[in-house]
Amino acid sequence: MPALAIVGLQWGDEGKGKITDYISELADSVVRFQGGANAGHTVEFEKKTFKFHQVPSGVLHKRVTGIIANGSAVDPEELAAELRTLAERGYVIRKFHISDRAHLVMPYHKQLDALEEAFKGGSAVGTTRKGIGPCYSDKAARIGFRAGELLDVESLKEKAEVVIRIKKAYASSLSGELEIDVAGLMNRMREWAGALSPFITDTSFIVNDAMEKGKNVLFEGAHGLMLDIDHGNYPYVTSSNIVTGNVFTGSGLNPMRRVGVLGVLKAYSTRVGAGPFPTELFDETGEHLALKGMEVGTTTGRRRRCGWLDLFAAKYAIQLSGAKEIALTKMDVLSGLGRLKIATGYTYNGKRLKQYPSSFSVLRDSKPVYRELPGWMEQLDEGAQRWASLPTAAKRYVSFVEEYLGVRAKIVSVGHSREQTIVRGKVAFG
Ligand code: IMP
């Protein structure tokens, strides 16, 4: 099958950027189908570090065409800046398309994101403040602006007047004031059109055409499945669908096409923002994971919350993703911990739960049931990176994950660089 989707199995930050970049060597196109500048992917390429938010991770490879498909929320200002920065570093991205149906994150979306969060006080979601929720809300309310509309900015004045009136009224109901007026917004849209118009087109035809021609198309998921708006830990989620099914809705891919799935699972858990996290650690082990794993948000600079690997949640994510193969990342971070714990279930009110809970309050009050495994002291990111040279305890950790989830860990990542990647068999497009 020429299509492969890469999906995060936790709360984002699983190391998808490195894995996507690694696999995109085999790809002809890399497609983003949901999310926007709230995502942050770190990639090492030609010994340099790149932080991507909207540009698909594989675009540094010359043969790869990058596509931001219709399910994405495009922040035109930040996207133009990202392309500019890449060009300044010597990577001019030409093979690149933006769906004319993708919704635009407007300046007032970011302002409203902050106002809503402040208004919610103690029940704030802890969003990235990138305007994602307000943008997708407007899409559903049918008052959004789509990238295709930038191709005819002058026709947008009347719509801009109506939308700004609605937004100003909403902002004042949240005790805020919008910083933008119609003339200002029209000017901004003219600027965005100047920078992005050459890339805007109906990408559904490009994606389906590539599949028809047997090209390798990689669908790059942003975030992780536990942040999915329907299936994640609502309301502490993002505002798009992250599940593999959204590959079709979010790109217009013919649903009769088969799509392979590679799940990405970090060897421990992290979460940014608020929301239940049963395996969270507040002790020196949590500190070890945060420091050694450099767990600081790519987008927000916020310190990530850290905890033991939660396989009860991951098993649910495997069902949502359809993954039979996974990349297990950041195994090197576990080096130096005497004993390791993995959650294999939860109890709630003293009873073992049969299924991962959908209720926020059940999840909040659930206690993890742990399995203890021996740790290892050896540093995994030094020396030869081969499966055979991993310490026995590390191999056992990987095997435990595989058996519990019923998947094969095709890739085991033990460091930032491409060389620090153990590949156990072909990661297949076809
Ligand atoms: P939003 O997507 O900015 O609306 O934020 C909603 C929730 O998703 C917050 O808890 C964010 O911290 C979280 N979130 C969004 N994107 C990412 C990501 O790429 N990594 C980790 N958490 C994320």
GROMACS .gro file of C-alpha atoms and ligand atoms in nm:
model
  453
    1MET     CA    1   0.000   0.000   0.000
    2PRO     CA    2   0.153   0.333  -0.099
    3ALA     CA    3  -0.003   0.530   0.188
    4LEU     CA    4   0.127   0.532   0.542
    5ALA     CA    5  -0.009   0.734   0.835
    6ILE     CA    6   0.209   0.823   1.130
    7VAL     CA    7   0.005   0.878   1.442
    8GLY     CA    8   0.099   0.964   1.799
    9LEU     CA    9  -0.040   0.720   2.055
   10GLN     CA   10  -0.019   0.942   2.364
   11TRP     CA   11  -0.065   1.314   2.434
   12GLY     CA   12   0.164   1.443   2.158
   13ASP     CA   13   0.539   1.494   2.171
   14GLU     CA   14   0.606   1.125   2.109
   15GLY     CA   15   0.890   1.206   1.871
   16LYS     CA   16   0.682   1.188   1.552
   17GLY     CA   17   0.892   1.454   1.380
   18LYS     CA   18   1.206   1.243   1.386
   19ILE     CA   19   1.019   0.931   1.276
   20THR     CA   20   0.833   1.113   0.998
   21ASP     CA   21   1.155   1.266   0.876
   22TYR     CA   22   1.329   0.928   0.891
   23ILE     CA   23   1.059   0.758   0.686
   24SER     CA   24   1.007   1.047   0.450
   25GLU     CA   25   1.331   0.944   0.280
   26LEU     CA   26   1.109   0.683   0.117
   27ALA     CA   27   0.817   0.920   0.055
   28ASP     CA   28   0.713   1.126  -0.245
   29SER     CA   29   0.466   1.340  -0.049
   30VAL     CA   30   0.414   1.424   0.318
   31VAL     CA   31   0.063   1.541   0.408
   32ARG     CA   32  -0.058   1.721   0.719
   33PHE     CA   33  -0.429   1.651   0.762
   34GLN     CA   34  -0.522   1.809   1.098
   35GLY     CA   35  -0.401   2.058   1.355
   36GLY     CA   36  -0.192   2.364   1.293
   37ALA     CA   37   0.072   2.578   1.456
   38ASN     CA   38  -0.016   2.420   1.793
   39ALA     CA   39   0.195   2.121   1.686
   40GLY     CA   40   0.569   2.126   1.719
   41HIS     CA   41   0.802   1.877   1.556
   42THR     CA   42   1.176   1.873   1.610
   43VAL     CA   43   1.385   1.727   1.329
   44GLU     CA   44   1.761   1.678   1.289
   45PHE     CA   45   1.864   1.716   0.925
   46GLU     CA   46   2.216   1.745   0.785
   47LYS     CA   47   2.341   1.787   1.144
   48LYS     CA   48   2.113   2.087   1.200
   49THR     CA   49   1.807   2.112   1.424
   50PHE     CA   50   1.476   2.230   1.279
   51LYS     CA   51   1.155   2.301   1.464
   52PHE     CA   52   0.848   2.269   1.246
   53HIS     CA   53   0.501   2.379   1.338
   54GLN     CA   54   0.306   2.372   1.015
   55VAL     CA   55   0.540   2.277   0.735
   56PRO     CA   56   0.530   1.896   0.694
   57SER     CA   57   0.837   1.733   0.853
   58GLY     CA   58   0.972   1.567   0.540
   59VAL     CA   59   1.005   1.876   0.319
   60LEU     CA   60   1.380   1.905   0.366
   61HIS     CA   61   1.422   1.601   0.142
   62LYS     CA   62   1.439   1.731  -0.214
   63ARG     CA   63   1.207   1.472  -0.364
   64VAL     CA   64   0.929   1.526  -0.109
   65THR     CA   65   0.624   1.739  -0.187
   66GLY     CA   66   0.478   1.892   0.130
   67ILE     CA   67   0.101   1.925   0.153
   68ILE     CA   68  -0.110   2.102   0.413
   69ALA     CA   69  -0.450   1.948   0.349
   70ASN     CA   70  -0.803   2.069   0.417
   71GLY     CA   71  -0.834   1.935   0.773
   72SER     CA   72  -0.556   2.163   0.893
   73ALA     CA   73  -0.589   2.503   1.057
   74VAL     CA   74  -0.342   2.726   0.874
   75ASP     CA   75  -0.187   3.021   1.052
   76PRO     CA   76  -0.085   3.226   0.747
   77GLU     CA   77   0.142   3.462   0.935
   78GLU     CA   78   0.335   3.187   1.111
   79LEU     CA   79   0.346   2.966   0.805
   80ALA     CA   80   0.493   3.247   0.593
   81ALA     CA   81   0.749   3.310   0.869
   82GLU     CA   82   0.837   2.939   0.886
   83LEU     CA   83   0.895   2.927   0.509
   84ARG     CA   84   1.104   3.244   0.530
   85THR     CA   85   1.322   3.102   0.808
   86LEU     CA   86   1.379   2.783   0.613
   87ALA     CA   87   1.480   2.986   0.306
   88GLU     CA   88   1.722   3.193   0.516
   89ARG     CA   89   1.884   2.868   0.629
   90GLY     CA   90   1.927   2.762   0.267
   91TYR     CA   91   1.618   2.545   0.226
   92VAL     CA   92   1.383   2.709  -0.022
   93ILE     CA   93   1.065   2.502  -0.021
   94ARG     CA   94   0.913   2.489  -0.369
   95LYS     CA   95   0.731   2.157  -0.380
   96PHE     CA   96   0.460   2.265  -0.144
   97HIS     CA   97   0.080   2.300  -0.152
   98ILE     CA   98  -0.184   2.438   0.082
   99SER     CA   99  -0.545   2.325   0.048
  100ASP     CA  100  -0.783   2.596  -0.063
  101ARG     CA  101  -1.031   2.440   0.181
  102ALA     CA  102  -0.804   2.464   0.488
  103HIS     CA  103  -0.931   2.716   0.741
  104LEU     CA  104  -0.722   3.016   0.834
  105VAL     CA  105  -0.625   3.101   1.189
  106MET     CA  106  -0.698   3.471   1.212
  107PRO     CA  107  -0.532   3.714   1.457
  108TYR     CA  108  -0.859   3.738   1.653
  109HIS     CA  109  -0.862   3.358   1.698
  110LYS     CA  110  -0.538   3.379   1.895
  111GLN     CA  111  -0.667   3.668   2.101
  112LEU     CA  112  -0.996   3.488   2.171
  113ASP     CA  113  -0.809   3.168   2.264
  114ALA     CA  114  -0.628   3.366   2.537
  115LEU     CA  115  -0.946   3.545   2.646
  116GLU     CA  116  -1.145   3.220   2.672
  117GLU     CA  117  -0.869   3.054   2.872
  118ALA     CA  118  -0.846   3.350   3.111
  119PHE     CA  119  -1.225   3.357   3.148
  120LYS     CA  120  -1.234   2.985   3.238
  121GLY     CA  121  -0.989   3.040   3.523
  122GLY     CA  122  -0.930   2.713   3.711
  123SER     CA  123  -1.100   2.506   3.441
  124ALA     CA  124  -0.880   2.632   3.158
  125VAL     CA  125  -0.758   2.367   2.912
  126GLY     CA  126  -0.405   2.501   2.903
  127THR     CA  127  -0.412   2.552   2.526
  128THR     CA  128  -0.111   2.654   2.322
  129ARG     CA  129  -0.289   2.991   2.262
  130LYS     CA  130  -0.242   2.941   1.889
  131GLY     CA  131  -0.610   3.008   1.818
  132ILE     CA  132  -0.686   2.648   1.726
  133GLY     CA  133  -1.014   2.608   1.920
  134PRO     CA  134  -1.162   2.940   1.798
  135CYS     CA  135  -1.057   2.862   1.438
  136TYR     CA  136  -1.223   2.519   1.430
  137SER     CA  137  -1.527   2.665   1.614
  138ASP     CA  138  -1.569   2.919   1.333
  139LYS     CA  139  -1.532   2.645   1.074
  140ALA     CA  140  -1.826   2.461   1.236
  141ALA     CA  141  -2.020   2.788   1.276
  142ARG     CA  142  -1.960   2.863   0.906
  143ILE     CA  143  -1.797   3.198   0.965
  144GLY     CA  144  -1.440   3.087   0.899
  145PHE     CA  145  -1.206   3.208   0.626
  146ARG     CA  146  -1.052   2.943   0.401
  147ALA     CA  147  -0.711   2.961   0.238
  148GLY     CA  148  -0.875   2.964  -0.107
  149GLU     CA  149  -1.041   3.294  -0.025
  150LEU     CA  150  -0.697   3.457  -0.020
  151LEU     CA  151  -0.696   3.419  -0.398
  152ASP     CA  152  -0.959   3.695  -0.413
  153VAL     CA  153  -0.902   3.911  -0.106
  154GLU     CA  154  -1.088   4.216  -0.235
  155SER     CA  155  -1.415   4.022  -0.236
  156LEU     CA  156  -1.386   3.957   0.138
  157LYS     CA  157  -1.461   4.303   0.279
  158GLU     CA  158  -1.830   4.249   0.345
  159LYS     CA  159  -1.769   3.913   0.511
  160ALA     CA  160  -1.486   4.060   0.718
  161GLU     CA  161  -1.721   4.335   0.842
  162VAL     CA  162  -1.982   4.084   0.960
  163VAL     CA  163  -1.733   3.845   1.120
  164ILE     CA  164  -1.546   4.120   1.301
  165ARG     CA  165  -1.874   4.253   1.441
  166ILE     CA  166  -1.955   3.903   1.574
  167LYS     CA  167  -1.607   3.860   1.715
  168LYS     CA  168  -1.600   4.201   1.882
  169ALA     CA  169  -1.932   4.126   2.054
  170TYR     CA  170  -1.799   3.789   2.171
  171ALA     CA  171  -1.472   3.939   2.295
  172SER     CA  172  -1.656   4.200   2.499
  173SER     CA  173  -1.872   3.924   2.654
  174LEU     CA  174  -1.542   3.778   2.777
  175SER     CA  175  -1.445   4.120   2.916
  176GLY     CA  176  -1.194   4.172   2.636
  177GLU     CA  177  -1.147   4.394   2.335
  178LEU     CA  178  -1.032   4.285   1.989
  179GLU     CA  179  -0.720   4.452   1.857
  180ILE     CA  180  -0.818   4.426   1.490
  181ASP     CA  181  -1.051   4.623   1.263
  182VAL     CA  182  -1.174   4.556   0.909
  183ALA     CA  183  -0.912   4.769   0.734
  184GLY     CA  184  -0.634   4.608   0.939
  185LEU     CA  185  -0.762   4.259   0.864
  186MET     CA  186  -0.793   4.332   0.492
  187ASN     CA  187  -0.431   4.452   0.489
  188ARG     CA  188  -0.312   4.143   0.669
  189MET     CA  189  -0.500   3.920   0.423
  190ARG     CA  190  -0.339   4.103   0.129
  191GLU     CA  191   0.004   4.033   0.281
  192TRP     CA  192  -0.075   3.666   0.337
  193ALA     CA  193  -0.205   3.636  -0.017
  194GLY     CA  194   0.125   3.777  -0.143
  195ALA     CA  195   0.326   3.518   0.047
  196LEU     CA  196   0.106   3.210   0.011
  197SER     CA  197  -0.110   3.235  -0.305
  198PRO     CA  198   0.133   3.040  -0.527
  199PHE     CA  199   0.090   2.738  -0.299
  200ILE     CA  200  -0.290   2.740  -0.262
  201THR     CA  201  -0.482   2.482  -0.461
  202ASP     CA  202  -0.726   2.191  -0.424
  203THR     CA  203  -0.491   1.941  -0.265
  204SER     CA  204  -0.743   1.655  -0.265
  205PHE     CA  205  -0.673   1.609  -0.637
  206ILE     CA  206  -0.298   1.610  -0.575
  207VAL     CA  207  -0.324   1.349  -0.298
  208ASN     CA  208  -0.553   1.118  -0.497
  209ASP     CA  209  -0.348   1.159  -0.811
  210ALA     CA  210  -0.030   1.065  -0.624
  211MET     CA  211  -0.202   0.752  -0.493
  212GLU     CA  212  -0.331   0.668  -0.840
  213LYS     CA  213   0.025   0.686  -0.971
  214GLY     CA  214   0.150   0.454  -0.697
  215LYS     CA  215   0.359   0.721  -0.525
  216ASN     CA  216   0.446   0.688  -0.157
  217VAL     CA  217   0.226   0.925   0.040
  218LEU     CA  218   0.299   0.980   0.407
  219PHE     CA  219   0.026   1.127   0.629
  220GLU     CA  220   0.186   1.307   0.920
  221GLY     CA  221  -0.033   1.321   1.230
  222ALA     CA  222   0.011   1.612   1.465
  223HIS     CA  223  -0.046   1.574   1.843
  224GLY     CA  224  -0.144   1.238   1.994
  225LEU     CA  225  -0.461   1.031   1.998
  226MET     CA  226  -0.543   1.107   2.361
  227LEU     CA  227  -0.591   1.470   2.251
  228ASP     CA  228  -0.848   1.375   1.982
  229ILE     CA  229  -1.159   1.593   2.010
  230ASP     CA  230  -1.395   1.290   2.009
  231HIS     CA  231  -1.188   1.005   2.146
  232GLY     CA  232  -0.939   1.181   2.371
  233ASN     CA  233  -0.966   1.311   2.727
  234TYR     CA  234  -1.240   1.566   2.654
  235PRO     CA  235  -1.245   1.857   2.737
  236TYR     CA  236  -0.864   1.851   2.779
  237VAL     CA  237  -0.808   1.789   2.412
  238THR     CA  238  -0.729   1.979   2.096
  239SER     CA  239  -1.003   2.077   1.851
  240SER     CA  240  -0.944   1.832   1.566
  241ASN     CA  241  -0.964   1.457   1.507
  242ILE     CA  242  -0.630   1.285   1.536
  243VAL     CA  243  -0.754   0.929   1.477
  244THR     CA  244  -0.640   0.757   1.158
  245GLY     CA  245  -0.993   0.789   1.014
  246ASN     CA  246  -0.935   1.161   0.978
  247VAL     CA  247  -0.668   1.093   0.716
  248PHE     CA  248  -0.962   1.058   0.474
  249THR     CA  249  -1.176   1.351   0.592
  250GLY     CA  250  -0.878   1.573   0.649
  251SER     CA  251  -0.724   1.523   0.304
  252GLY     CA  252  -1.006   1.412   0.076
  253LEU     CA  253  -0.832   1.080   0.011
  254ASN     CA  254  -1.064   0.824  -0.148
  255PRO     CA  255  -1.174   0.612   0.151
  256MET     CA  256  -1.143   0.293  -0.052
  257ARG     CA  257  -0.765   0.336  -0.043
  258ARG     CA  258  -0.576   0.131   0.206
  259VAL     CA  259  -0.359   0.322   0.447
  260GLY     CA  260  -0.087   0.158   0.656
  261VAL     CA  261  -0.037   0.290   1.007
  262LEU     CA  262   0.273   0.338   1.215
  263GLY     CA  263   0.197   0.435   1.576
  264VAL     CA  264   0.453   0.637   1.767
  265LEU     CA  265   0.487   0.565   2.136
  266LYS     CA  266   0.733   0.730   2.372
  267ALA     CA  267   0.887   0.497   2.631
  268TYR     CA  268   0.729   0.709   2.907
  269SER     CA  269   0.443   0.959   2.919
  270THR     CA  270   0.428   1.336   2.895
  271ARG     CA  271   0.143   1.580   2.881
  272VAL     CA  272   0.132   1.957   2.827
  273GLY     CA  273  -0.146   2.170   2.967
  274ALA     CA  274  -0.418   2.064   3.207
  275GLY     CA  275  -0.605   1.734   3.217
  276PRO     CA  276  -0.601   1.398   3.394
  277PHE     CA  277  -0.274   1.205   3.392
  278PRO     CA  278  -0.291   0.898   3.620
  279THR     CA  279   0.075   0.797   3.584
  280GLU     CA  280   0.215   1.146   3.643
  281LEU     CA  281   0.526   1.160   3.864
  282PHE     CA  282   0.604   1.441   4.104
  283ASP     CA  283   0.929   1.296   4.238
  284GLU     CA  284   1.291   1.270   4.128
  285THR     CA  285   1.199   1.011   3.862
  286GLY     CA  286   0.969   1.269   3.701
  287GLU     CA  287   1.254   1.517   3.723
  288HIS     CA  288   1.491   1.264   3.558
  289LEU     CA  289   1.247   1.215   3.266
  290ALA     CA  290   1.197   1.591   3.222
  291LEU     CA  291   1.567   1.675   3.230
  292LYS     CA  292   1.713   1.381   3.039
  293GLY     CA  293   1.422   1.384   2.792
  294MET     CA  294   1.447   1.764   2.754
  295GLU     CA  295   1.074   1.778   2.798
  296VAL     CA  296   1.004   2.138   2.713
  297GLY     CA  297   0.728   2.225   2.463
  298THR     CA  298   0.848   2.303   2.108
  299THR     CA  299   0.556   2.541   2.058
  300THR     CA  300   0.505   2.698   2.398
  301GLY     CA  301   0.834   2.649   2.584
  302ARG     CA  302   0.628   2.505   2.869
  303ARG     CA  303   0.777   2.228   3.082
  304ARG     CA  304   0.593   1.903   3.007
  305ARG     CA  305   0.441   1.696   3.285
  306CYS     CA  306   0.613   1.355   3.299
  307GLY     CA  307   0.512   1.007   3.414
  308TRP     CA  308   0.547   0.633   3.363
  309LEU     CA  309   0.441   0.467   3.040
  310ASP     CA  310   0.065   0.409   3.038
  311LEU     CA  311  -0.010   0.100   2.833
  312PHE     CA  312  -0.376   0.093   2.939
  313ALA     CA  313  -0.421   0.424   2.754
  314ALA     CA  314  -0.193   0.313   2.470
  315LYS     CA  315  -0.396  -0.005   2.412
  316TYR     CA  316  -0.702   0.214   2.359
  317ALA     CA  317  -0.499   0.435   2.124
  318ILE     CA  318  -0.388   0.128   1.928
  319GLN     CA  319  -0.755   0.039   1.874
  320LEU     CA  320  -0.827   0.394   1.752
  321SER     CA  321  -0.525   0.400   1.526
  322GLY     CA  322  -0.533   0.051   1.378
  323ALA     CA  323  -0.153   0.036   1.418
  324LYS     CA  324   0.009  -0.307   1.409
  325GLU     CA  325   0.355  -0.158   1.406
  326ILE     CA  326   0.498   0.110   1.628
  327ALA     CA  327   0.807   0.322   1.672
  328LEU     CA  328   0.909   0.319   2.039
  329THR     CA  329   1.094   0.643   2.104
  330LYS     CA  330   1.327   0.798   2.362
  331MET     CA  331   1.429   0.466   2.516
  332ASP     CA  332   1.762   0.630   2.603
  333VAL     CA  333   1.586   0.857   2.853
  334LEU     CA  334   1.507   0.557   3.077
  335SER     CA  335   1.878   0.475   3.128
  336GLY     CA  336   1.990   0.519   3.487
  337LEU     CA  337   1.657   0.444   3.656
  338GLY     CA  338   1.683   0.143   3.887
  339ARG     CA  339   1.335   0.000   3.844
  340LEU     CA  340   1.078   0.091   3.584
  341LYS     CA  341   0.701   0.092   3.609
  342ILE     CA  342   0.443   0.051   3.336
  343ALA     CA  343   0.069   0.102   3.392
  344THR     CA  344  -0.126  -0.199   3.266
  345GLY     CA  345  -0.468  -0.101   3.403
  346TYR     CA  346  -0.658   0.137   3.630
  347THR     CA  347  -0.871   0.094   3.939
  348TYR     CA  348  -1.164   0.323   4.009
  349ASN     CA  349  -1.338   0.313   4.348
  350GLY     CA  350  -1.126   0.009   4.428
  351LYS     CA  351  -1.243  -0.188   4.122
  352ARG     CA  352  -1.036  -0.271   3.816
  353LEU     CA  353  -1.167  -0.097   3.503
  354LYS     CA  354  -1.232  -0.320   3.202
  355GLN     CA  355  -1.202  -0.039   2.950
  356TYR     CA  356  -1.022   0.292   2.924
  357PRO     CA  357  -1.275   0.546   3.061
  358SER     CA  358  -1.441   0.817   2.854
  359SER     CA  359  -1.561   1.011   3.159
  360PHE     CA  360  -1.335   1.290   3.273
  361SER     CA  361  -1.418   1.242   3.642
  362VAL     CA  362  -1.359   0.864   3.629
  363LEU     CA  363  -1.025   0.921   3.463
  364ARG     CA  364  -0.931   1.192   3.713
  365ASP     CA  365  -1.001   0.959   4.006
  366SER     CA  366  -0.853   0.642   3.855
  367LYS     CA  367  -0.538   0.489   4.002
  368PRO     CA  368  -0.286   0.311   3.783
  369VAL     CA  369  -0.205  -0.057   3.834
  370TYR     CA  370   0.168  -0.099   3.772
  371ARG     CA  371   0.389  -0.376   3.649
  372GLU     CA  372   0.751  -0.338   3.760
  373LEU     CA  373   1.039  -0.419   3.529
  374PRO     CA  374   1.414  -0.404   3.586
  375GLY     CA  375   1.591  -0.094   3.455
  376TRP     CA  376   1.939  -0.053   3.306
  377MET     CA  377   2.232   0.179   3.374
  378GLU     CA  378   2.399   0.174   3.030
  379GLN     CA  379   2.356   0.484   2.810
  380LEU     CA  380   2.175   0.378   2.493
  381ASP     CA  381   2.267   0.682   2.285
  382GLU     CA  382   2.637   0.597   2.291
  383GLY     CA  383   2.821   0.334   2.090
  384ALA     CA  384   2.672   0.107   1.825
  385GLN     CA  385   2.298   0.137   1.786
  386ARG     CA  386   2.194  -0.216   1.716
  387TRP     CA  387   1.919  -0.429   1.864
  388ALA     CA  388   2.175  -0.692   1.964
  389SER     CA  389   2.377  -0.441   2.166
  390LEU     CA  390   2.084  -0.317   2.378
  391PRO     CA  391   2.098  -0.424   2.744
  392THR     CA  392   1.880  -0.726   2.821
  393ALA     CA  393   1.653  -0.517   3.044
  394ALA     CA  394   1.591  -0.269   2.760
  395LYS     CA  395   1.503  -0.553   2.523
  396ARG     CA  396   1.269  -0.691   2.786
  397TYR     CA  397   1.098  -0.352   2.819
  398VAL     CA  398   1.039  -0.340   2.443
  399SER     CA  399   0.910  -0.700   2.438
  400PHE     CA  400   0.672  -0.627   2.725
  401VAL     CA  401   0.526  -0.332   2.533
  402GLU     CA  402   0.492  -0.541   2.217
  403GLU     CA  403   0.319  -0.827   2.394
  404TYR     CA  404   0.079  -0.610   2.591
  405LEU     CA  405  -0.023  -0.404   2.287
  406GLY     CA  406  -0.010  -0.688   2.036
  407VAL     CA  407   0.215  -0.489   1.801
  408ARG     CA  408   0.566  -0.506   1.667
  409ALA     CA  409   0.814  -0.231   1.757
  410LYS     CA  410   0.964  -0.187   1.410
  411ILE     CA  411   1.165   0.115   1.514
  412VAL     CA  412   1.334   0.173   1.849
  413SER     CA  413   1.472   0.523   1.885
  414VAL     CA  414   1.758   0.582   2.129
  415GLY     CA  415   1.857   0.945   2.060
  416HIS     CA  416   1.792   1.258   1.852
  417SER     CA  417   1.991   1.178   1.544
  418ARG     CA  418   1.905   0.956   1.249
  419GLU     CA  419   2.193   0.725   1.341
  420GLN     CA  420   2.042   0.666   1.685
  421THR     CA  421   1.759   0.464   1.537
  422ILE     CA  422   1.730   0.087   1.550
  423VAL     CA  423   1.521  -0.042   1.262
  424ARG     CA  424   1.394  -0.397   1.306
  425GLY     CA  425   1.268  -0.482   0.959
  426LYS     CA  426   1.138  -0.280   0.669
  427VAL     CA  427   0.897   0.003   0.743
  428ALA     CA  428   0.673  -0.046   0.450
  429PHE     CA  429   0.481   0.176   0.218
  430GLY     CA  430   0.406  -0.118   0.002
  431IMP     P1  431  -0.479   2.362   2.161
  431IMP     O1  432  -0.458   2.255   2.061
  431IMP     O2  433  -0.379   2.474   2.154
  431IMP     O3  434  -0.620   2.413   2.162
  431IMP     O4  435  -0.454   2.299   2.307
  431IMP     C1  436  -0.541   2.199   2.360
  431IMP     C2  437  -0.463   2.097   2.441
  431IMP     O5  438  -0.382   2.019   2.354
  431IMP     C3  439  -0.367   2.158   2.544
  431IMP     O6  440  -0.360   2.071   2.656
  431IMP     C4  441  -0.233   2.158   2.471
  431IMP     O7  442  -0.123   2.157   2.559
  431IMP     C5  443  -0.245   2.028   2.394
  431IMP     N1  444  -0.164   2.026   2.272
  431IMP     C6  445  -0.191   2.080   2.153
  431IMP     N2  446  -0.094   2.053   2.065
  431IMP     C7  447  -0.003   1.979   2.130
  431IMP     C8  448   0.121   1.918   2.089
  431IMP     O8  449   0.165   1.924   1.975
  431IMP     N3  450   0.187   1.850   2.187
  431IMP     C9  451   0.138   1.837   2.312
  431IMP     N4  452   0.024   1.890   2.353
  431IMP    C10  453  -0.046   1.962   2.262
   0.00000   0.00000   0.00000
